[in-house]
Amino acid sequence: MSLSTSILLTIALAPLVGCLLAGFLGKFIGRAGSHSVTILGVAISCALSFYVLYQLSFGGAEVYNQNIYTWFQIGQLNASVGFLVDRLTAMMLVVVSLVSLLVHVYTIGYMADDDGYTRFFSYISLFTFSMFMLVMSNNFVQLFFGWEAVGLVSYLLIGFWYKRPTAIFANLKAFLVNRVGDFGFLLGIAAVLYFLHTLDYATAFGAAPGLLGKTLQITAGTHWDAATVICICLFIGAMGKSAQVPLHVWLPDSMEGPTPISALIHAATMVTAGIFMVARMSPLFELSSTALSFVLVIGATTALFTGLIGIVQNDIKRVIAYSTLSQLGYMTVALGVSMYSGAVFHLMTHAFFKALLFLGAGSVIIAMHHEQDMRYMGGLRKYMPITWITMWIGSLALVAVPFTSGFYSKDAIIEAVGLSHRWGAHYAYFCVMAGALVTGLYTFRQMYLTFHGKERFTVVAAHGHGAHVEHRDDHGHHEPGVMHEVPKESPWVVTLPLILLAIPSLLVGFFTVGPVLFGGWFGSAIHVDEANNMLGELGQEFHGSLAMALHGFTQLPFLLVLAAFAITTYVYLFNPAMADRIKNALKPFYNVLNHKYWFDALYFVVFARGSTRLGRLFWKAGDTAAIDDVMVNGSVGLVHRIAATMRRLQSGYLYHYAFAMILGLILLLGGYWLVDSGFMGHGLVGQ
């Protein structure tokens, strides 16, 4: 049985149709019409994605790999629009479409009072289409199209509130940082074409073993392994999209966008693109142990050091943002030890509980009238019971408590790194193990500051401004901790997605860990050399989901989570004053984390300000001095001087012109006589 082309086209194009209808006809169909058409389009894609997953898993459907449309052909190079739909693609389609659908529904409540309501629905629907094109592509050209499309739409969504200078700065930052990564990605694709003479996945992967022994001379006298160069260049693209150190700086600032897009970017779309891409390119990455070690070290560094920053954040969304960075590091570590299916499995479970946490944070922000500083929250559990319970479920999954979905995916990664003998594995094992403690610290701190302890906000009279108007000072800034009414639970369009996301955050890992990780469920979609098969070793000790969870209670990661729980419970529930004492005692360390290791300052001084000053220098020396002063103004001055001289010869008197004509005629006749008499021909010259 083969999958239907029409079904796959419908999956990809339904969100695009909704985007176009909401974008171009939003004024005519109104708010209800805009969210209806976009939700319908994503719902159709979601239902058909589940159908495709079922057919590939249980219906006996074969892998679909066909070209649908020829984009262009230059000589032997053929670029087509085509789909490769295997179980890896099917899983990504289900995750992206389901999270996107719930975010669409959630947006009805969150953006209810926003003037850009229809525009926002159009953007997020376009975002979903772009991600579908990326994960369904069967060639590098279409992959790059989807890659750049999600980058473009993320730029539009991060800067959605374009009247805010911080939002414009954030979306420009995201755009520029991703261009750095995309430059490496494009070089990697060019290297694939140069060595393998194709941009088609199947053909390239089939010819990949031919890369062994081939080298590339980048600088004189140095020869680089071709597979290593290709994989590192491709991974640099993933470092930008999936926000790995040092290209991670854009992701926390993306919080300037509305909360629904934060959930969509961080959970299911843009940041997972890099993880998916490396997993798809496993036949190439398996050829280079050097490239995999590079991936491993970058991922481990991101997992630990960005998680540490989350401990000192006070903005509820930024804590979750740094959590995303850390968890992406775990996925990258899994890729680095050739555990591609483990990385994608953690991608899936993380998508559910991270979307839950972001949407839960958005529910809190609604209740707090757009207050995001946790220092002005506290005691919200009695006002928001559904948000409180669902966010605790997401938090337990994030810290990988046994039986939650996050446990099954995260614990397997830690165990695989411990078994690996790849260069950098010992460093990575320390980072992911320490990351378990760090994750517990910032997660439990966030929950206690938000929902527990005493209330740290003040309710004041609205003074006629209405119940939902933010209290602002004379400068237009929000006054922290001041509200016009008591917090209350969000409407059902907000809480229903929370409940629906809490279910897979708890259960999906228990039911899927066996087949996905240890049952070879991905099949030929992922290639791992036998020598690198860490999951094979882990599988020998796997005796079912129940036994794995029970065993997890005795392992070091869970003990570290317990330690984090004990520390945060004591500090933030029983002795809140200790938090400030700890901060003062660790002031140097706190400053390092609070300044985010000075990455932003370094990039601003060296690259932003440095390139601006360099450009100004070139402008003054080149454009102003060389071009304007010398070429433009200089030529104008020369013409002016010549014209001034010639003007003196133009007296306007007729006898002057007659004299000049007679003089010219005499000179002309004299020259002719000299030539004719031989003086100029060979007489005088010959002498």
XYZ file of C-alpha atoms in Angstrom:
687
model
C 0.000 0.000 0.000
C 1.282 3.452 -0.882
C 0.359 6.799 0.552
C -1.777 9.112 -1.559
C -0.121 12.146 -3.097
C -3.337 14.136 -2.702
C -3.380 13.452 1.049
C 0.209 14.645 1.442
C -0.469 17.752 -0.633
C -3.493 18.501 1.526
C -1.407 18.190 4.692
C 1.118 20.683 3.357
C -1.235 23.149 1.670
C -4.239 23.320 4.032
C -2.459 25.687 6.481
C -1.271 27.796 3.534
C -4.846 28.205 2.292
C -5.928 29.269 5.777
C -3.011 31.713 5.922
C -3.945 33.329 2.593
C -7.631 33.605 3.461
C -6.931 35.188 6.864
C -4.167 37.389 5.491
C -5.868 38.805 2.404
C -9.538 38.533 3.340
C -9.298 39.134 7.075
C -11.082 42.482 6.843
C -14.019 40.851 5.060
C -14.400 37.603 7.014
C -13.643 39.220 10.387
C -11.963 37.789 13.449
C -14.196 34.741 13.744
C -13.746 33.929 10.077
C -9.965 34.342 10.285
C -9.463 32.017 13.219
C -12.009 29.568 11.793
C -10.299 29.111 8.421
C -6.794 28.831 9.921
C -7.882 26.408 12.648
C -9.779 24.344 10.068
C -6.721 24.186 7.824
C -4.422 23.042 10.629
C -7.067 20.628 11.941
C -7.301 18.977 8.517
C -3.514 18.653 8.405
C -3.474 17.245 11.938
C -6.138 14.617 11.212
C -4.419 13.524 8.002
C -1.032 13.458 9.772
C -2.423 10.995 12.304
C -3.801 8.965 9.397
C -0.373 8.885 7.709
C 1.285 7.868 10.981
C -1.239 5.077 11.450
C -0.789 3.795 7.906
C 3.015 3.744 8.206
C 2.907 2.115 11.654
C 0.046 -0.365 11.378
C -1.437 -0.162 7.891
C 1.511 -1.559 5.983
C 2.040 1.618 3.942
C 5.380 1.943 2.181
C 7.724 4.904 2.431
C 6.643 7.645 0.039
C 9.435 9.294 -1.955
C 8.286 11.048 -5.120
C 8.861 14.295 -6.954
C 5.673 16.228 -7.581
C 6.828 19.264 -9.509
C 10.054 20.210 -11.284
C 11.187 23.548 -9.947
C 14.110 24.103 -12.322
C 16.703 22.107 -14.251
C 20.207 23.295 -15.133
C 22.155 20.702 -17.054
C 22.175 17.547 -14.969
C 21.030 19.413 -11.841
C 17.357 18.904 -11.189
C 15.560 20.732 -8.369
C 12.077 19.469 -7.625
C 9.293 19.868 -5.135
C 8.846 16.411 -3.688
C 7.934 14.569 -0.521
C 9.801 11.959 1.498
C 7.347 10.594 4.041
C 8.637 7.864 6.311
C 8.101 7.284 10.013
C 10.495 10.087 10.955
C 8.500 12.513 8.816
C 5.187 11.149 10.091
C 6.183 11.683 13.722
C 7.242 15.259 12.991
C 3.989 15.939 11.097
C 1.900 14.759 14.049
C 3.914 16.748 16.604
C 3.958 19.948 14.554
C 0.298 19.813 13.532
C -1.039 18.838 16.970
C 0.900 21.500 18.879
C 0.097 24.067 16.200
C -3.622 23.221 16.375
C -3.705 23.659 20.150
C -1.750 26.918 19.868
C -4.279 28.164 17.303
C -7.157 27.442 19.677
C -5.284 28.994 22.595
C -4.634 32.136 20.544
C -8.370 32.890 20.387
C -8.286 33.658 24.102
C -4.796 35.089 24.408
C -4.999 37.555 21.495
C -8.678 38.422 21.942
C -8.043 42.131 22.528
C -5.148 42.565 20.079
C -5.567 44.766 17.014
C -3.443 42.400 14.925
C -5.686 39.385 15.569
C -6.227 38.307 11.953
C -2.625 39.039 11.005
C -1.377 36.838 13.841
C -3.507 33.883 12.753
C -2.262 34.302 9.204
C 1.363 34.275 10.394
C 1.113 31.202 12.624
C -0.665 29.277 9.884
C 2.120 30.237 7.460
C 4.632 29.109 10.087
C 2.988 25.671 10.165
C 3.068 25.395 6.356
C 6.765 26.322 6.311
C 7.603 23.637 8.860
C 5.625 21.053 6.900
C 7.599 21.859 3.757
C 10.827 21.480 5.714
C 10.076 18.080 7.254
C 8.404 16.609 4.159
C 11.123 17.589 1.673
C 13.017 14.918 -0.224
C 15.833 17.154 -1.440
C 18.186 19.825 -0.168
C 16.711 22.695 -2.215
C 13.231 22.242 -0.768
C 14.771 21.739 2.670
C 16.511 25.100 2.312
C 13.265 26.725 1.187
C 11.453 25.485 4.305
C 14.501 26.365 6.408
C 14.459 29.981 5.269
C 10.665 30.210 5.354
C 10.470 29.341 9.061
C 13.233 31.892 9.655
C 11.289 34.568 7.794
C 8.002 33.894 9.597
C 9.759 33.766 12.966
C 11.132 37.235 12.154
C 7.598 38.462 11.515
C 6.196 36.836 14.653
C 8.937 37.824 17.103
C 8.491 41.409 15.939
C 4.699 41.074 15.769
C 4.248 44.027 18.139
C 6.329 46.181 15.828
C 5.693 49.397 17.752
C 7.846 48.085 20.593
C 11.551 48.878 20.052
C 12.484 45.761 22.046
C 10.453 43.571 19.690
C 12.098 45.064 16.606
C 15.523 44.600 18.176
C 14.686 40.974 19.041
C 13.442 39.974 15.596
C 16.398 41.658 13.888
C 18.745 39.857 16.269
C 17.101 36.521 15.505
C 17.276 37.210 11.777
C 20.970 38.159 11.798
C 22.135 35.338 14.056
C 20.293 32.810 11.924
C 21.901 34.225 8.794
C 25.275 33.295 10.288
C 24.124 29.723 10.767
C 22.424 29.618 7.381
C 25.643 30.666 5.654
C 27.312 27.534 7.012
C 24.247 25.487 6.102
C 24.366 26.736 2.519
C 28.067 25.897 2.292
C 27.266 22.384 3.479
C 24.618 21.961 0.787
C 27.064 23.291 -1.820
C 29.661 20.773 -0.635
C 27.113 17.961 -0.975
C 26.460 19.030 -4.555
C 30.198 19.354 -5.285
C 31.149 15.901 -4.020
C 27.970 13.858 -4.589
C 26.661 15.676 -7.705
C 23.057 15.590 -6.497
C 20.671 17.383 -4.172
C 18.254 14.482 -3.829
C 18.298 12.810 -0.406
C 18.074 9.198 -1.545
C 20.732 9.603 -4.230
C 23.051 11.546 -1.924
C 22.712 9.055 0.936
C 23.313 6.169 -1.447
C 26.507 7.801 -2.724
C 27.632 8.974 0.744
C 30.134 6.107 1.355
C 32.052 7.454 -1.618
C 33.029 10.453 0.512
C 35.431 8.291 2.519
C 38.989 9.240 1.641
C 38.020 12.397 -0.218
C 39.490 15.668 0.996
C 38.882 19.347 0.503
C 41.653 21.946 0.399
C 40.289 25.000 2.183
C 43.627 26.759 2.674
C 46.952 26.142 0.937
C 48.670 23.023 2.234
C 45.762 21.796 4.387
C 43.470 18.932 3.454
C 40.182 18.459 5.254
C 38.077 15.335 5.252
C 35.136 15.966 2.930
C 32.527 14.255 5.124
C 33.697 16.219 8.167
C 33.497 19.543 6.323
C 30.015 18.769 4.978
C 28.640 17.678 8.351
C 30.130 20.538 10.353
C 28.813 23.080 7.832
C 25.352 21.511 7.967
C 25.477 21.480 11.755
C 26.405 25.169 11.864
C 23.017 25.731 10.254
C 21.458 23.620 13.006
C 23.335 25.670 15.625
C 21.514 28.760 14.402
C 18.034 27.258 14.078
C 18.254 25.136 17.239
C 20.048 27.869 19.216
C 23.235 26.105 20.218
C 26.151 27.953 21.810
C 27.428 30.388 20.554
C 24.479 31.050 18.210
C 21.952 30.788 21.043
C 21.575 34.476 21.875
C 18.480 35.088 19.760
C 16.186 32.569 21.433
C 15.659 34.234 24.856
C 14.952 37.552 23.131
C 12.270 35.867 21.025
C 10.099 36.167 24.150
C 9.249 39.643 22.866
C 6.697 37.970 20.625
C 3.237 36.957 21.892
C 3.200 33.861 24.118
C 1.467 31.567 21.570
C 4.330 32.033 19.141
C 6.837 31.449 21.915
C 5.197 28.068 22.438
C 5.169 27.300 18.725
C 8.789 28.344 18.108
C 10.194 26.674 21.211
C 8.142 23.494 21.182
C 7.411 22.182 17.732
C 8.680 24.272 14.847
C 11.749 26.393 14.321
C 14.087 25.223 17.079
C 13.392 21.560 16.326
C 14.290 22.019 12.659
C 18.007 21.677 13.344
C 17.540 18.480 15.387
C 15.338 16.970 12.692
C 17.796 17.933 9.954
C 20.766 16.230 11.629
C 18.673 13.100 12.266
C 17.637 13.089 8.595
C 21.292 13.464 7.577
C 22.411 10.517 9.751
C 23.915 8.631 6.750
C 26.285 11.590 6.284
C 27.085 12.237 9.948
C 27.915 8.581 10.557
C 30.864 9.006 8.182
C 32.652 11.492 10.460
C 33.453 10.813 14.091
C 35.090 14.244 14.255
C 31.875 15.999 13.261
C 29.887 13.961 15.794
C 32.329 14.894 18.563
C 31.906 18.529 17.573
C 28.132 18.106 17.815
C 28.485 16.355 21.177
C 30.623 19.043 22.819
C 28.469 21.917 21.533
C 25.302 20.219 22.758
C 26.744 19.416 26.194
C 27.939 22.989 26.661
C 24.518 24.319 25.714
C 22.701 21.858 27.998
C 24.532 22.910 31.157
C 25.572 26.518 30.751
C 22.341 27.921 29.315
C 20.377 26.062 31.983
C 22.406 27.834 34.656
C 21.241 31.194 33.301
C 17.641 30.108 33.879
C 18.250 30.000 37.634
C 18.676 33.790 37.876
C 15.863 34.835 35.522
C 12.780 36.554 36.930
C 10.660 36.753 33.783
C 8.445 33.659 33.734
C 8.778 33.250 29.963
C 12.550 33.679 29.963
C 12.975 30.900 32.518
C 11.159 28.575 30.116
C 13.174 29.982 27.200
C 16.482 29.057 28.844
C 14.951 25.691 29.662
C 14.357 25.242 25.935
C 18.000 26.039 25.222
C 19.105 23.460 27.765
C 16.768 20.742 26.480
C 17.860 21.404 22.904
C 21.363 20.789 24.207
C 20.243 17.362 25.439
C 18.841 16.559 22.006
C 22.091 17.666 20.373
C 24.089 15.513 22.797
C 21.987 12.548 21.713
C 22.826 13.307 18.086
C 26.511 13.511 19.016
C 26.546 9.944 20.354
C 24.704 8.677 17.243
C 21.456 8.311 19.213
C 19.383 9.980 16.515
C 16.132 8.243 17.437
C 16.669 9.278 21.062
C 17.088 12.902 19.994
C 13.858 12.810 17.965
C 12.064 10.989 20.787
C 13.068 13.725 23.233
C 12.045 16.270 20.602
C 8.560 14.724 20.609
C 8.082 14.523 24.375
C 9.650 17.954 24.876
C 7.261 19.482 22.345
C 4.276 18.521 24.488
C 5.499 19.550 27.917
C 7.304 22.664 26.701
C 4.225 23.861 24.804
C 2.268 23.163 27.996
C 4.660 25.255 30.084
C 4.643 28.173 27.658
C 0.880 28.200 27.288
C 0.570 27.857 31.063
C 2.855 30.854 31.477
C 0.640 32.717 29.034
C -2.404 31.843 31.154
C -0.620 33.302 34.179
C 0.264 36.440 32.213
C -3.392 36.888 31.233
C -4.488 36.543 34.857
C -1.767 38.959 36.004
C -2.744 41.506 33.323
C 0.507 41.056 31.403
C 2.788 41.046 34.401
C 5.657 38.628 33.656
C 7.975 39.192 36.622
C 7.643 36.273 39.048
C 8.753 38.484 41.938
C 5.304 40.108 41.756
C 3.292 36.891 41.660
C 2.917 34.187 44.306
C -0.111 32.373 45.725
C -1.812 31.972 42.346
C -2.723 28.311 42.831
C -5.962 29.178 44.639
C -7.009 31.513 41.822
C -5.897 29.337 38.871
C -6.241 25.639 39.803
C -6.263 24.269 36.241
C -3.212 26.270 35.190
C -1.460 25.315 38.428
C -2.041 21.568 38.063
C -1.199 21.414 34.369
C 1.977 23.452 34.817
C 3.079 21.129 37.611
C 2.588 18.213 35.215
C 4.712 19.976 32.615
C 7.339 20.804 35.234
C 7.580 17.211 36.454
C 8.019 16.065 32.855
C 10.701 18.698 32.322
C 12.746 17.584 35.333
C 12.275 13.954 34.202
C 10.445 12.468 37.165
C 9.942 8.730 36.460
C 6.724 7.772 34.663
C 6.446 11.201 32.980
C 7.222 11.466 29.277
C 10.300 13.590 29.870
C 11.829 10.856 32.010
C 11.786 8.205 29.298
C 13.431 10.395 26.674
C 15.859 12.317 28.876
C 17.039 9.398 31.019
C 17.807 7.353 27.913
C 20.009 10.170 26.586
C 21.961 10.395 29.849
C 22.479 6.629 29.914
C 23.607 6.539 26.270
C 26.161 9.287 26.855
C 27.503 7.326 29.816
C 28.072 4.310 27.576
C 29.666 6.240 24.711
C 33.403 6.154 24.053
C 33.365 9.022 21.585
C 35.799 11.898 22.166
C 34.052 14.437 24.424
C 31.669 11.888 25.957
C 33.078 12.237 29.497
C 32.635 16.001 29.397
C 29.144 15.573 27.954
C 28.189 13.064 30.656
C 29.171 15.525 33.375
C 27.183 18.300 31.686
C 23.969 16.312 31.211
C 24.166 14.889 34.727
C 24.765 18.320 36.294
C 22.016 19.632 34.040
C 19.534 17.397 35.866
C 20.209 19.320 39.090
C 20.128 22.683 37.321
C 16.826 21.858 35.590
C 15.272 21.035 38.934
C 16.504 24.271 40.489
C 15.068 26.682 37.926
C 11.875 24.675 37.373
C 10.846 24.326 41.010
C 11.912 27.924 41.695
C 9.580 29.077 38.942
C 6.649 27.074 40.275
C 7.117 28.261 43.857
C 7.535 31.922 42.919
C 4.476 31.818 40.677
C 1.928 29.648 42.460
C 3.045 29.218 46.069
C 4.024 31.363 49.036
C 2.489 34.695 49.860
C 0.872 36.967 47.319
C 3.291 39.654 46.155
C 0.880 41.662 44.012
C -1.512 44.467 44.910
C -5.075 44.885 43.653
C -6.189 48.509 43.229
C -9.312 50.182 41.888
C -9.454 50.553 38.123
C -10.469 54.257 38.320
C -12.708 53.924 35.317
C -10.097 52.411 33.017
C -11.828 49.058 32.833
C -10.998 45.748 34.373
C -8.490 44.636 31.763
C -6.481 47.807 31.274
C -2.888 47.575 32.464
C -1.791 50.003 35.196
C 1.004 52.153 33.830
C 3.057 55.002 35.225
C 3.484 58.490 33.754
C 6.065 57.212 31.272
C 3.786 54.503 29.896
C 5.583 51.683 31.672
C 3.836 48.891 33.498
C 3.852 49.369 37.269
C 5.113 46.056 38.700
C 2.811 44.087 40.945
C -0.203 46.403 40.560
C -3.476 44.971 39.211
C -7.023 46.207 38.799
C -8.781 42.994 39.767
C -8.106 39.706 41.519
C -6.504 37.053 39.255
C -8.841 34.423 37.897
C -8.624 31.290 35.822
C -8.337 31.778 32.073
C -11.254 31.009 29.700
C -11.768 27.523 28.279
C -10.030 28.315 24.973
C -6.884 28.751 27.080
C -7.334 25.974 29.652
C -8.529 23.280 27.209
C -5.197 23.237 25.295
C -3.419 23.020 28.663
C -5.396 19.925 29.629
C -4.924 18.307 26.207
C -1.159 18.940 26.339
C -0.887 17.643 29.913
C -2.117 14.204 28.821
C 0.747 13.392 26.389
C 3.195 15.129 28.751
C 2.325 12.408 31.241
C 1.573 9.359 29.117
C 3.112 9.429 25.632
C 6.568 8.389 26.835
C 5.277 5.344 28.726
C 3.516 3.917 25.665
C 6.090 4.775 22.984
C 9.542 4.368 24.564
C 9.715 0.655 23.738
C 9.050 0.727 19.995
C 10.565 4.146 19.259
C 13.845 3.741 21.152
C 14.443 0.025 21.381
C 12.173 -1.488 18.736
C 13.742 0.016 15.614
C 10.503 1.835 14.834
C 12.146 4.436 12.581
C 13.517 1.710 10.308
C 15.508 2.962 7.327
C 14.711 6.613 8.105
C 17.715 6.711 10.451
C 21.086 5.101 9.784
C 23.502 4.173 12.589
C 26.724 2.215 12.189
C 26.814 -0.864 14.375
C 29.899 0.408 16.209
C 27.978 3.531 17.242
C 24.755 1.804 18.285
C 24.365 2.988 21.896
C 20.660 2.140 21.855
C 21.521 -1.465 21.093
C 23.482 -1.657 24.327
C 20.763 0.119 26.285
C 18.115 -2.133 24.787
C 19.695 -5.180 26.386
C 18.820 -3.718 29.779
C 15.325 -2.520 28.807
C 12.573 -4.668 30.308
C 9.575 -2.467 29.674
C 8.325 1.005 30.524
C 7.287 0.078 34.057
C 10.632 -1.486 34.958
C 12.512 1.455 33.435
C 10.560 3.962 35.529
C 10.956 1.993 38.746
C 14.665 1.662 38.089
C 14.813 5.424 37.480
C 13.892 6.129 41.109
C 17.263 4.696 42.185
C 19.409 6.508 39.627
C 21.571 9.598 40.122
C 19.544 11.939 37.853
C 16.423 11.458 39.977
C 18.417 11.894 43.196
C 19.727 15.190 41.834
C 16.165 16.258 41.053
C 15.170 15.365 44.617
C 18.064 17.485 45.911
C 16.891 20.419 43.761
C 13.348 19.944 45.059
C 14.523 19.963 48.673
C 16.688 23.067 48.191
C 14.050 25.118 46.392
C 11.282 24.025 48.761
C 13.245 25.163 51.785
C 14.452 28.406 50.224
C 11.268 29.592 48.524
C 8.596 28.180 50.843
C 10.083 28.120 54.336
C 12.914 30.662 54.279
C 12.467 33.122 51.368
C 15.028 35.541 52.797
C 17.737 32.965 52.157
C 17.453 33.506 48.396
C 18.900 37.005 48.711
C 21.602 35.792 51.104
C 22.640 33.082 48.643
C 22.698 35.635 45.812
C 24.907 37.984 47.827
C 27.229 35.169 48.902
C 27.623 34.059 45.272
C 27.660 37.573 43.812
C 30.489 36.981 41.270
C 28.835 33.804 40.000
C 25.437 35.536 39.954
C 26.846 38.417 37.907
C 28.263 36.031 35.327
C 24.880 34.338 34.929
C 22.920 37.585 35.064
C 25.073 38.952 32.233
C 24.625 35.669 30.321
C 28.390 35.124 30.131
C 28.585 38.486 28.299
C 27.807 36.883 24.944
C 25.392 39.674 24.056
C 27.860 42.368 25.094
C 30.643 40.692 23.130
C 28.546 40.405 20.002
C 27.336 43.972 20.367
C 30.824 45.459 20.830
C 32.734 43.262 18.390
C 30.240 42.532 15.653
C 27.410 45.077 15.857
C 29.361 48.170 16.913
C 32.601 46.955 15.299
C 30.998 46.325 11.928
C 29.160 49.653 12.164
C 32.410 51.514 12.792
C 34.167 49.560 10.058
C 31.365 50.408 7.685
C 31.561 54.062 8.682
C 35.322 53.994 8.025
C 34.807 52.472 4.574
C 32.068 54.994 3.941
C 34.313 57.938 4.789
C 37.449 56.568 3.114
C 35.804 54.924 0.146
C 32.424 56.407 -0.578
C 33.022 59.952 0.661
C 36.743 60.439 -0.042
C 37.402 58.236 -3.065
C 34.085 58.297 -4.856
C 32.445 61.578 -3.828
C 35.521 63.802 -3.435
C 37.794 62.329 -6.111
C 35.608 60.746 -8.755
C 32.354 62.683 -8.548
C 33.322 66.068 -7.141
C 36.788 65.875 -8.768
C 35.434 65.257 -12.257
C 32.855 67.977 -11.742
C 35.621 70.394 -10.716
C 37.759 69.436 -13.720
C 34.893 70.019 -16.125
C 34.161 73.276 -14.353
C 37.750 74.508 -14.791
C 37.880 73.481 -18.450
C 34.557 75.181 -19.055
C 35.775 78.359 -17.316
C 38.840 78.417 -19.564
C 36.806 77.807 -22.690
C 34.370 80.535 -21.692
C 37.137 83.107 -21.960
C 37.598 82.175 -25.612
C 33.920 82.775 -26.304
C 33.888 86.585 -26.465
C 30.791 86.943 -28.647
C 32.518 89.282 -31.192
C 32.257 88.285 -34.865
C 35.750 89.483 -35.842
C 37.292 87.247 -33.102
C 35.605 84.192 -34.618
C 36.662 85.280 -38.159
C 40.254 85.700 -36.985
C 40.184 82.240 -35.368
C 38.828 80.718 -38.577
C 41.531 82.390 -40.738
C 44.227 81.310 -38.271
C 42.922 77.753 -38.313
C 42.844 77.720 -42.103
C 46.481 78.939 -42.261
C 47.574 76.201 -39.853
C 45.672 73.563 -41.814
C 47.194 74.646 -45.185
C 50.659 74.905 -43.629
C 50.446 71.398 -42.245
C 49.296 70.032 -45.602
C 52.225 71.787 -47.396
C 54.758 70.317 -44.958
C 53.452 66.795 -45.488
C 53.271 67.200 -49.290
C 56.811 68.617 -49.588
C 58.317 65.702 -47.683
C 59.527 67.550 -44.638
C 57.221 65.551 -42.326
C 57.175 62.340 -44.390
C 60.906 61.474 -44.620
C 62.813 64.651 -45.165
C 63.254 66.111 -41.711
C 62.334 62.902 -39.957
C 64.866 60.904 -41.960
C 67.642 63.350 -41.072
